Short mmCIF file of C-alpha atoms and ligand atoms in Angstrom, two decimals:
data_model
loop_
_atom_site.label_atom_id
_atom_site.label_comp_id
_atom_site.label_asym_id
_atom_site.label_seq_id
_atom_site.Cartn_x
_atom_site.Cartn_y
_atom_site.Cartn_z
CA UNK G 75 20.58 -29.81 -12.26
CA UNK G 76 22.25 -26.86 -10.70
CA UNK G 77 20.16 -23.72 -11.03
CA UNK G 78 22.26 -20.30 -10.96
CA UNK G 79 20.70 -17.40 -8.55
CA UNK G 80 19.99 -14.09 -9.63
CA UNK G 81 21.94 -12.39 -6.98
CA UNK G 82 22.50 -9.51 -6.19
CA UNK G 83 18.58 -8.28 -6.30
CA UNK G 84 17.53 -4.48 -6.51
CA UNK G 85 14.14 -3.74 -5.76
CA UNK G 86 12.53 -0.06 -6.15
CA UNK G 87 9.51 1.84 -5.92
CA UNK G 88 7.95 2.84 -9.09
CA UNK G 89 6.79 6.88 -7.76
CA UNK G 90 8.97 9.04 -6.50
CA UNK G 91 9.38 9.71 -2.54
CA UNK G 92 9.01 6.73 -0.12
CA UNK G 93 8.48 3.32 -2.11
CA UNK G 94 5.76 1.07 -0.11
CA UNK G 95 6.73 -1.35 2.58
CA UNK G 96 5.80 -4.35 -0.01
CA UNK G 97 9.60 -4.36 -1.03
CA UNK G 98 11.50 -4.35 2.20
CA UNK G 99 9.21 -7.46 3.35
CA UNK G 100 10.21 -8.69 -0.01
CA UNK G 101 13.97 -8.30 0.78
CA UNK G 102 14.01 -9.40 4.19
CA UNK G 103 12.20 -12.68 2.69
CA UNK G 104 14.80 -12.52 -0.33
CA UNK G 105 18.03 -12.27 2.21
CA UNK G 106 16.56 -15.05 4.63
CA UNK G 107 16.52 -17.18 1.76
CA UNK G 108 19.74 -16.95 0.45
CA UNK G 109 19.76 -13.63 -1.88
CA UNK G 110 21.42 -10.60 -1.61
CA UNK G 111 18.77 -8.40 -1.78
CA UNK G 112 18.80 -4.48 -1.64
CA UNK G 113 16.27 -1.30 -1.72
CA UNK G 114 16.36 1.90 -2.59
CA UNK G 115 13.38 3.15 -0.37
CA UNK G 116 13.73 6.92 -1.54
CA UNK G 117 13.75 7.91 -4.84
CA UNK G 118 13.79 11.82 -5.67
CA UNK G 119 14.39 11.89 -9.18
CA UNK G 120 12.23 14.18 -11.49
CA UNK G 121 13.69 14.53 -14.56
CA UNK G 122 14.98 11.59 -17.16
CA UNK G 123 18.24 12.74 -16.60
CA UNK G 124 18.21 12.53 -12.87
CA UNK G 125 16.80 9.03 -13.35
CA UNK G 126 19.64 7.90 -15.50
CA UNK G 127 22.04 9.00 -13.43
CA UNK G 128 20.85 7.76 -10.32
CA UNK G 129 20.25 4.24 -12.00
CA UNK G 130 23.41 4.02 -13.70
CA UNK G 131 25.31 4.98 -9.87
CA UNK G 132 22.90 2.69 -8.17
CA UNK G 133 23.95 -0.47 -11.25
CA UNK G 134 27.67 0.29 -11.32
CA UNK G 135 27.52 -0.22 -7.01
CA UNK G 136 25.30 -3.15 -6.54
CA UNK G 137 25.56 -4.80 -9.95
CA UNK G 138 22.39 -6.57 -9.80
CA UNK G 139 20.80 -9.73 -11.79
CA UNK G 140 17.32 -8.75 -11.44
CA UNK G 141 15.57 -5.57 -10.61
CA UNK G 142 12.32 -5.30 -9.41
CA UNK G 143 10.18 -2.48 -9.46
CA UNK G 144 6.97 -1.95 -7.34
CA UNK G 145 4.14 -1.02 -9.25
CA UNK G 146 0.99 -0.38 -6.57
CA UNK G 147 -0.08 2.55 -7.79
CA UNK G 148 -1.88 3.44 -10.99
CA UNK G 149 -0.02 7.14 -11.01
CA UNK G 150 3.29 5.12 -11.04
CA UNK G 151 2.34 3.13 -14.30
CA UNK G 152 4.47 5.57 -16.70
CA UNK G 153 7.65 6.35 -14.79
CA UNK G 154 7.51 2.41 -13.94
CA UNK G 155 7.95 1.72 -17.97
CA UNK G 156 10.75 4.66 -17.74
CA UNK G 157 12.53 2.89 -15.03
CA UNK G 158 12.29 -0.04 -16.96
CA UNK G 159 13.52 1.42 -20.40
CA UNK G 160 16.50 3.15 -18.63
CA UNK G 161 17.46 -0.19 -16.58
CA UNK G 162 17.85 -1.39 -20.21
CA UNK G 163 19.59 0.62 -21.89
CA UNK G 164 22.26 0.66 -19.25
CA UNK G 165 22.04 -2.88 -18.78
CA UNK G 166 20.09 -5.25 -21.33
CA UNK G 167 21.25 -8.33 -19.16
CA UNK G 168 19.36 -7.69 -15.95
CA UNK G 169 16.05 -9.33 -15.59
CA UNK G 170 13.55 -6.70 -14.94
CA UNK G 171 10.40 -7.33 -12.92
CA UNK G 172 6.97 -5.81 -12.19
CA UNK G 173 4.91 -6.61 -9.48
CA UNK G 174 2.27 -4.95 -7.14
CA UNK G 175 -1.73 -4.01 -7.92
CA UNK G 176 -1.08 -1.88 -10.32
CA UNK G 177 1.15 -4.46 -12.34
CA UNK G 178 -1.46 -7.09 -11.47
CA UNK G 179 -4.83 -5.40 -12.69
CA UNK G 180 -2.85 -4.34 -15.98
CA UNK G 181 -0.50 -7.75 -16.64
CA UNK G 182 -1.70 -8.31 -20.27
CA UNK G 183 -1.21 -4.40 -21.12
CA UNK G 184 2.34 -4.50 -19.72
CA UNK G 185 3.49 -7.36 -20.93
CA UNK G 186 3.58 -6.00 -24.25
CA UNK G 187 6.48 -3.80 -23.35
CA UNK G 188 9.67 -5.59 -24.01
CA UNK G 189 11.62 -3.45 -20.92
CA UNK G 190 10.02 -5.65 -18.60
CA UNK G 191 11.05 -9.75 -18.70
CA UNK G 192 8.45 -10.83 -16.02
CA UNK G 193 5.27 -9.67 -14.07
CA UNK G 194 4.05 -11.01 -10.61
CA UNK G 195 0.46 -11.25 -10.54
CA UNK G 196 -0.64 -10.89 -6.57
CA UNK G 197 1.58 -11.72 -3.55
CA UNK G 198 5.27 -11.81 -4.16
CA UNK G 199 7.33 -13.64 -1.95
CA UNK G 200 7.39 -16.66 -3.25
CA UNK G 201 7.44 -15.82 -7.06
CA UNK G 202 10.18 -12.99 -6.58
CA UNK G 203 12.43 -16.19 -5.20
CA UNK G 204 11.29 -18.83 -7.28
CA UNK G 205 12.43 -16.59 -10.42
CA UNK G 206 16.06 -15.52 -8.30
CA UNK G 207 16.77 -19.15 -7.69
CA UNK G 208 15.93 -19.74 -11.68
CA UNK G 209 12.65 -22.19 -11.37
CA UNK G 210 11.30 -22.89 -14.89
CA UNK G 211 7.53 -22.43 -13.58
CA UNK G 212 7.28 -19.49 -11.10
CA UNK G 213 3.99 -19.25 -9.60
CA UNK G 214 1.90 -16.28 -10.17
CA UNK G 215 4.06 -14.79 -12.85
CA UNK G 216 2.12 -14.11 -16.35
CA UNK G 217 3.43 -17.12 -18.78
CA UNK G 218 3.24 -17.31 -22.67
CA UNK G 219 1.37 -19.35 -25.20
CA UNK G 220 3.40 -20.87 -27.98
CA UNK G 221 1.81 -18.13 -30.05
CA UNK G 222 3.87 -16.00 -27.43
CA UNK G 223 0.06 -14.45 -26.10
CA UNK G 224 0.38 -13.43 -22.32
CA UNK G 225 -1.46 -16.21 -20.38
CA UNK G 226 -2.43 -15.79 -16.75
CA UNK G 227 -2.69 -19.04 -14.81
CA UNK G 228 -4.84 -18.84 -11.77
CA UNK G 229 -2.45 -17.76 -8.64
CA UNK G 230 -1.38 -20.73 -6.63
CA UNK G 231 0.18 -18.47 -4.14
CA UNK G 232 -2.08 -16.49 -2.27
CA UNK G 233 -0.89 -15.61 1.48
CA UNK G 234 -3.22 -15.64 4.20
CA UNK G 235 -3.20 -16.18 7.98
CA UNK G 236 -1.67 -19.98 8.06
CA UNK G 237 0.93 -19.41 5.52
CA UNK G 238 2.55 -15.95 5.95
CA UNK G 239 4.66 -16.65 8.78
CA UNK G 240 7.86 -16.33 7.19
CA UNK G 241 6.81 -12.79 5.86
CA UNK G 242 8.84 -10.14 7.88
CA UNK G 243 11.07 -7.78 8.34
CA UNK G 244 14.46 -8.03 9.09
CA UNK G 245 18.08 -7.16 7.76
CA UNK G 246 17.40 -3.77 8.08
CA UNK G 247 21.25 -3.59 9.29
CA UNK G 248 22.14 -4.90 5.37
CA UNK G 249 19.45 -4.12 2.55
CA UNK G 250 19.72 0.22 2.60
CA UNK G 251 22.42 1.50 0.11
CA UNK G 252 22.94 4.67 2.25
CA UNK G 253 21.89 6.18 5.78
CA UNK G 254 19.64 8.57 3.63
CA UNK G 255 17.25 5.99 2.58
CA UNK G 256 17.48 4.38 5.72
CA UNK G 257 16.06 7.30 7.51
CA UNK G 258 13.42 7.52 4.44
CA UNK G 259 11.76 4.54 6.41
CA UNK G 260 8.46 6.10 8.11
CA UNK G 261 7.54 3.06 10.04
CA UNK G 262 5.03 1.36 7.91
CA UNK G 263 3.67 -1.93 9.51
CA UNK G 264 1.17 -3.93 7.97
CA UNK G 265 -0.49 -6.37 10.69
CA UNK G 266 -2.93 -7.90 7.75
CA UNK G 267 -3.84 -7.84 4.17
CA UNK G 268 -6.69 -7.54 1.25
CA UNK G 269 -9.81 -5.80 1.97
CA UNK G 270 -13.37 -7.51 1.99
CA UNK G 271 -15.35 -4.41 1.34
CA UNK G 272 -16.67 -2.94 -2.09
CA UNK G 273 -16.17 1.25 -2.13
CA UNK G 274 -16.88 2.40 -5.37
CA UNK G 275 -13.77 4.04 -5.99
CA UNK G 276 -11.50 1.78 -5.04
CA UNK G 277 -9.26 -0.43 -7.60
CA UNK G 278 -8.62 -2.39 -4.11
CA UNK G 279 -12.08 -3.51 -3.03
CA UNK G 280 -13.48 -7.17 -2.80
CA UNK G 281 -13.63 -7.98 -6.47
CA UNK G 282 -10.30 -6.74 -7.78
CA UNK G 283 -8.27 -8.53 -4.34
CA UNK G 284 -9.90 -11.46 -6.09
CA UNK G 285 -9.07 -11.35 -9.20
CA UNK G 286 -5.48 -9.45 -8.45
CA UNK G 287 -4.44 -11.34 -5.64
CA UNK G 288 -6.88 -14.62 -5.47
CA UNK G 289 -8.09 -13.05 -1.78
CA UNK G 290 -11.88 -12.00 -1.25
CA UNK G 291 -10.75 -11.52 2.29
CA UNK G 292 -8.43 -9.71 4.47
CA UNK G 293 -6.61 -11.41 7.24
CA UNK G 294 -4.47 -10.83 10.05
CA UNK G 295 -0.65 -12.14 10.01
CA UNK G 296 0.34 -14.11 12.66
CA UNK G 297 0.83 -12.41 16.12
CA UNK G 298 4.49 -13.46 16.12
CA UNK G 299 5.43 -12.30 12.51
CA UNK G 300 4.21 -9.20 13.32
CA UNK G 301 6.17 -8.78 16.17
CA UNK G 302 9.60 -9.49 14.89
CA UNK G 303 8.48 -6.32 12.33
CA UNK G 304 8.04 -4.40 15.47
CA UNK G 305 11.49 -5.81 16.88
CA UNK G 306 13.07 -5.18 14.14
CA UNK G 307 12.02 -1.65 13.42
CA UNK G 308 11.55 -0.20 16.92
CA UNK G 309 15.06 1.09 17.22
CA UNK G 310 15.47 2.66 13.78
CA UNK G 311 12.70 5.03 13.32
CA UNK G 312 10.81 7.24 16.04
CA UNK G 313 7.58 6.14 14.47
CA UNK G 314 4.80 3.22 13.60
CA UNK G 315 2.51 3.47 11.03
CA UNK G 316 -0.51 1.33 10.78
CA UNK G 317 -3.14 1.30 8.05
CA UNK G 318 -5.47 -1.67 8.09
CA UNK G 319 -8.55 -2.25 10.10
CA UNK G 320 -8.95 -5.40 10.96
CA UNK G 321 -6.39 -5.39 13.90
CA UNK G 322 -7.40 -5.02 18.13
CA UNK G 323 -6.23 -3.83 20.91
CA UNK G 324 -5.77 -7.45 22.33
CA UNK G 325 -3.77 -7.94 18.54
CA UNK G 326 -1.70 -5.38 18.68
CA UNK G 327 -0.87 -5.08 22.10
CA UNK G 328 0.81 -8.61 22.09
CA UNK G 329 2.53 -7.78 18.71
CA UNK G 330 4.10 -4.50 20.66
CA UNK G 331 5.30 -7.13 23.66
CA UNK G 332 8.82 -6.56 24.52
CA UNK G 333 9.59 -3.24 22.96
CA UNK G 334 9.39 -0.02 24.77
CA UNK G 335 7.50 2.44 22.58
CA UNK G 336 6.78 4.73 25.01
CA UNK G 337 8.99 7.44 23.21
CA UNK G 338 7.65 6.60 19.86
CA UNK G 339 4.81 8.58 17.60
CA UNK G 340 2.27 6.33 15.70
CA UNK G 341 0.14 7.71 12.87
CA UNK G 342 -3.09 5.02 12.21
CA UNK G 343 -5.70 4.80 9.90
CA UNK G 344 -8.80 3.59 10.01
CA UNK G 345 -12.66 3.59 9.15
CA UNK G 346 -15.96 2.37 10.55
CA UNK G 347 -15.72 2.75 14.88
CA UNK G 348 -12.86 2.52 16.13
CA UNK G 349 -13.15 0.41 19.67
CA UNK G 350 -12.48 2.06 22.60
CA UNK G 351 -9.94 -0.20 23.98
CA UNK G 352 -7.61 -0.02 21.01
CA UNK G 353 -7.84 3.92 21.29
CA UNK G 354 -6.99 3.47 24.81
CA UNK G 355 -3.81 1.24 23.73
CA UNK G 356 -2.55 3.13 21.63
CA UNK G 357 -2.72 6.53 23.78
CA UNK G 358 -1.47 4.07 26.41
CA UNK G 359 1.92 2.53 24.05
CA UNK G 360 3.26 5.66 22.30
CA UNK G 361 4.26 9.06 23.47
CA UNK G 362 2.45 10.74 21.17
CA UNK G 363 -0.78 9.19 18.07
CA UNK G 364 -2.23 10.50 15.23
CA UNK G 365 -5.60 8.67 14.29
CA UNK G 366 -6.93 9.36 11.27
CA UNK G 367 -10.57 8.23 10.60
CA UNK G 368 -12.00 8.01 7.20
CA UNK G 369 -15.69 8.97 7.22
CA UNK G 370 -16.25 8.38 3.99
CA UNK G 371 -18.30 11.59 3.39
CA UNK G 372 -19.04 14.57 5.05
CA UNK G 373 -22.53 14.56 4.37
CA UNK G 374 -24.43 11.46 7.02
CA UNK G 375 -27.10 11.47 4.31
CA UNK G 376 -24.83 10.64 1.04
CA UNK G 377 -22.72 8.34 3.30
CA UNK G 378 -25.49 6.25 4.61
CA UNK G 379 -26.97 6.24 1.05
CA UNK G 380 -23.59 4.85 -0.41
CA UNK G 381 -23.72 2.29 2.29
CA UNK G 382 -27.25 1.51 1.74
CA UNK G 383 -26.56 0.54 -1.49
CA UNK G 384 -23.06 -1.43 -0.43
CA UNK G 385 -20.66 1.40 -2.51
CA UNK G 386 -18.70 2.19 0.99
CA UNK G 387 -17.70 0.51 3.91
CA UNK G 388 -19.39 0.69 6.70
CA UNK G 389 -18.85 4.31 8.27
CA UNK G 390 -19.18 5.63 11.49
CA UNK G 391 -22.48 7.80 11.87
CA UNK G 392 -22.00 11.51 12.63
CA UNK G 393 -23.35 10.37 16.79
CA UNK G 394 -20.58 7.64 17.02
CA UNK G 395 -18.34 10.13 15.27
CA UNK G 396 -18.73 12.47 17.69
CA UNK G 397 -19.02 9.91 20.78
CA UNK G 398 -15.76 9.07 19.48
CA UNK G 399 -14.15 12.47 19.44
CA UNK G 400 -15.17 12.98 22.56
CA UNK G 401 -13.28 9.47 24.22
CA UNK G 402 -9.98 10.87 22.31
CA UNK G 403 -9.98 14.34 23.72
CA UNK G 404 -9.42 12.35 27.14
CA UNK G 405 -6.06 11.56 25.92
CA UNK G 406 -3.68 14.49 25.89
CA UNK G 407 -1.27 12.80 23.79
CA UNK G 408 -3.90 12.31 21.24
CA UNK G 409 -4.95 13.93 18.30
CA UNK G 410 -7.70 13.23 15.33
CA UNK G 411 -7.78 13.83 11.72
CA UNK G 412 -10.98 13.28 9.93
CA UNK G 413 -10.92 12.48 6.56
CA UNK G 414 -13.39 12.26 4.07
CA UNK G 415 -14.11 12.58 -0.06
CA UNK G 416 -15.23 15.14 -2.06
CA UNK G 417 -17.27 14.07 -5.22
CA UNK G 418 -19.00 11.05 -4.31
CA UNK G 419 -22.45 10.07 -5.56
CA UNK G 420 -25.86 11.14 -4.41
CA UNK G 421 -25.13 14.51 -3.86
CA UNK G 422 -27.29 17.66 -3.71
CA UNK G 423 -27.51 21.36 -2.69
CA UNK G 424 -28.62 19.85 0.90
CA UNK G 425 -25.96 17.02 1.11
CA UNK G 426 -22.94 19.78 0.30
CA UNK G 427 -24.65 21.56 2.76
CA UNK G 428 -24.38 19.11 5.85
CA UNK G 429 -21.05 18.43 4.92
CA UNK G 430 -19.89 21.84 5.70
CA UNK G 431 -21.74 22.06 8.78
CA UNK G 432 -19.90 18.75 9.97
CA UNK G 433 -16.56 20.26 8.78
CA UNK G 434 -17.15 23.55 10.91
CA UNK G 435 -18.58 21.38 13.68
CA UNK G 436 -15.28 18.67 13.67
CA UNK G 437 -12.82 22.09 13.07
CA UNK G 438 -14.30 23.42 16.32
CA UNK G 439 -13.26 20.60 18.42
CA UNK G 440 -9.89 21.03 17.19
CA UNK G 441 -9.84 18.10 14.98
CA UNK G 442 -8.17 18.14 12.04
CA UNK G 443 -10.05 17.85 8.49
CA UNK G 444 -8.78 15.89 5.80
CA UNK G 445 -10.82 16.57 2.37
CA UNK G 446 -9.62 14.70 -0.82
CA UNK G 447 -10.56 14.76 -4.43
CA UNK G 448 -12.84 11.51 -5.59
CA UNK G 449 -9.60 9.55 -7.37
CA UNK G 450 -11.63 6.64 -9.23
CA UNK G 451 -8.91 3.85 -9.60
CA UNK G 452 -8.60 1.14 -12.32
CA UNK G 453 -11.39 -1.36 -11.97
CA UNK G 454 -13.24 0.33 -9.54
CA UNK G 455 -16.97 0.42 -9.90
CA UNK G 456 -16.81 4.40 -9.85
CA UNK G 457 -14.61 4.05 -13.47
CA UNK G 458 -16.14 1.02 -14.90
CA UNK G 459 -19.38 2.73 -14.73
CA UNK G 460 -19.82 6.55 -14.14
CA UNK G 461 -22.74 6.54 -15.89
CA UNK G 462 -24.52 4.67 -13.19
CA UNK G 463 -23.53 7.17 -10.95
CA UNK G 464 -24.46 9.82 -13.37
CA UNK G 465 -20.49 11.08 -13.31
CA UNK G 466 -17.65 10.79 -15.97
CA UNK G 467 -14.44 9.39 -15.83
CA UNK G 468 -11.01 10.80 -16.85
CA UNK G 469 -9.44 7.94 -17.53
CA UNK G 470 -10.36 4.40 -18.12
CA UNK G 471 -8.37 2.34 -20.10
CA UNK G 472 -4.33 1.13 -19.67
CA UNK G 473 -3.56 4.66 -23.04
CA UNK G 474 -5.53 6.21 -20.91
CA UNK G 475 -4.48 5.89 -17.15
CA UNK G 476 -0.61 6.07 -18.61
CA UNK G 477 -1.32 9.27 -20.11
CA UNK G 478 -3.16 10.64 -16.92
CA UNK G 479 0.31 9.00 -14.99
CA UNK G 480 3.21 11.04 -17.46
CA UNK G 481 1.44 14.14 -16.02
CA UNK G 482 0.99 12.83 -12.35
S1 SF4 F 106 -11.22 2.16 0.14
FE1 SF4 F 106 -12.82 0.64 0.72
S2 SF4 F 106 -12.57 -1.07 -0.69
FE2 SF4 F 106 -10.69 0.17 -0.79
S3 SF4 F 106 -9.27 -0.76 0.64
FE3 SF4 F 106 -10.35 0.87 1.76
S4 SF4 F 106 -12.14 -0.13 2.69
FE4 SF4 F 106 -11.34 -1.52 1.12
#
């Protein structure tokens, strides 16, 4: 039987500013398989009204048969449902769908709103096309019993290093709507996936990837999928951004063969000790790099008691950190951010201490310091359980989170 597409596709980003990479892999894998896909990367609406209008313009041009909206994180939850509800009212017949962590870890909550037809649970790809080219079983995407209850099957898609290959960029030439958005691109490359470690805080760590996305462990995409990203993006934006930490030099060096970077910036994240040689490569590949290394905590003692206890990753100590700092300051074209939390567990009058004598210290050598707020996401340990930590929560629930979200 002949199956209709859903063609043209829109996909967005639930927050406002630049939407996450997820959804141009998803519509270079959408076009290379037969569907018009589109994105709009930047979204700067604040008010309802702005949203309306910029939906309505953005429905009347591409007329699309399914939207779907991004939903990776949890401050995006509430202007995800207003997308939704506004992408209904100016069109009931589009197929809406939610996908991403945020959408995964709170399927059975969002599934009672009737603005959204379908939810992906975990890695997209393959759902997001099996539910454009009309297949009566999608995988991954939350089904209902004949008393119409949400049911989640377990994932039968789950993406790791021998079946990823055909997830890349490309069409960058055909899925922006205007040069604007185009330009909105700030050269986000993801060379793996999933995380295998268990910090408290995190609504990503070991145990959710499980559950969310069926993966206890990250992996690296192939070398040669990750080079067509690089050949595809090199000559439209000036930079690369990397955040994931499983990658080396010897990785990434044969992902970068064949395109000249030497005038290009690159901004990377990472945590635990960064190796020498990829510090090397990357002062050696782009004109100018940013490397920002998560610590964890300014305070050695709290961080090494967190890791004691397996609540962090493994960190670099403040003599590596330092050992470290000193290899980058060989590279002129190099410069360090250190970033760390404040709020974590285990602290006292001599831990907040330390970690302003490492701050003063890591300001001296003209690093940078990066010092965020403790954000405990859905699921994470840190919100599941304050009390074990002897710390409150703001939120914990779905009412909860979406009220924190309308604000955010
Ligand atoms: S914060 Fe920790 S658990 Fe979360 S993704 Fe990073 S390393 Fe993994």
């Amino acid at each position: 039987m002949h199956r209709r597409h859903l063609s043209p596709v829109l996909l967005l980003g639930a927050g406002t500013g630049e939407a996450t990479c997820g959804i141009l892999y998803l519509a270079g894998y959408l076009r290379r398989n037969g569907i018009e896909a589109f994105v709009r990367l930047y979204d700067g609406d604040d008010s309802q009204e702005e949203v309306t209008r910029s939906l309505e313009a953005l429905v009347a041009r591409v007329r699309p048969r399914l939207v779907g909206i991004s939903l990776k994180w949890f401050h995006h939850v509430h202007r995800a449902l207003l997308l939704a509800r506004t992408l209904r009212q100016i069109d009931p017949s589009i197929r809406i769908v939610v996908g991403g962590n945020t959408a995964s870890y709170w399927w059975r909550e969002l599934s009672a709103y009737d603005c959204i037809d379908h939810i992906v649970l975990g890695d997209g790809e393959l759902p997001l096309l099996a539910l454009c080219q009309g297949e009566p079983s999608p995988p991954n995407c939350v089904t209902r019993a004949a008393d119409g209850t949400p049911k989640r099957l377990p994932l039968t898609y789950v993406q790791g290093a021998t079946n990823s290959e055909d997830v890349y960029y490309s069409h960058f030439n055909d899925i922006f709507l205007s040069h604007q958005d185009r330009h909105a691109f700030s050269g986000w490359v993801a060379p793996g996936k999933g995380c295998g470690e268990n910090c408290l805080y995190c609504g990503g760590a070991r145990g959710n990837q499980k559950a969310a996305f069926g993966r206890a462990k990250p992996f690296l995409r192939s070398e040669e999928s990750v080079r067509r990203d690089h050949q595809e993006i090199s000559p439209r934006t000036w930079q690369l951004r990397y955040d994931f930490s499983g990658s080396s030099a010897e990785f990434l060096q044969s992902t970068w063969a064949g395109v000249d970077l030497s005038r290009h910036s690159c901004t990377y994240f990472l945590w635990g000790v960064a190796r020498i040689e990829l510090i090397d490569a990357l002062a050696q590949t782009f004109e100018r790099v940013h490397m920002v290394l998560d610590i964890g905590c300014f305070s050695e003692q709290q961080r090494h008691e967190q890791m004691r206890r397996g609540l962090l990753k493994p960190c670099a100590s403040d003599r590596e950190l330092f050992e470290l700092i000193d290899r980058c300051r060989r590279h002129p074209n190099l410069d360090i951010e250190i970033s760390g939390i404040a709020g974590l567990p285990f602290a006292s009058a001599a831990t907040l201490e330390e970690e302003v004598r490492l701050v003063e210290r890591v300001i001296r050598l003209d690093c940078v310091v990066g010092y965020q707020r403790l954000e405990a996401q859905p699921g994470a340990l840190a919100t599941e359980h304050p009390a074990r930590f002897d710390m409150v929560t703001e939120a914990r629930t779905f009412t909860e989170f979406l009220e924190y979200s309308s604000s955010a």
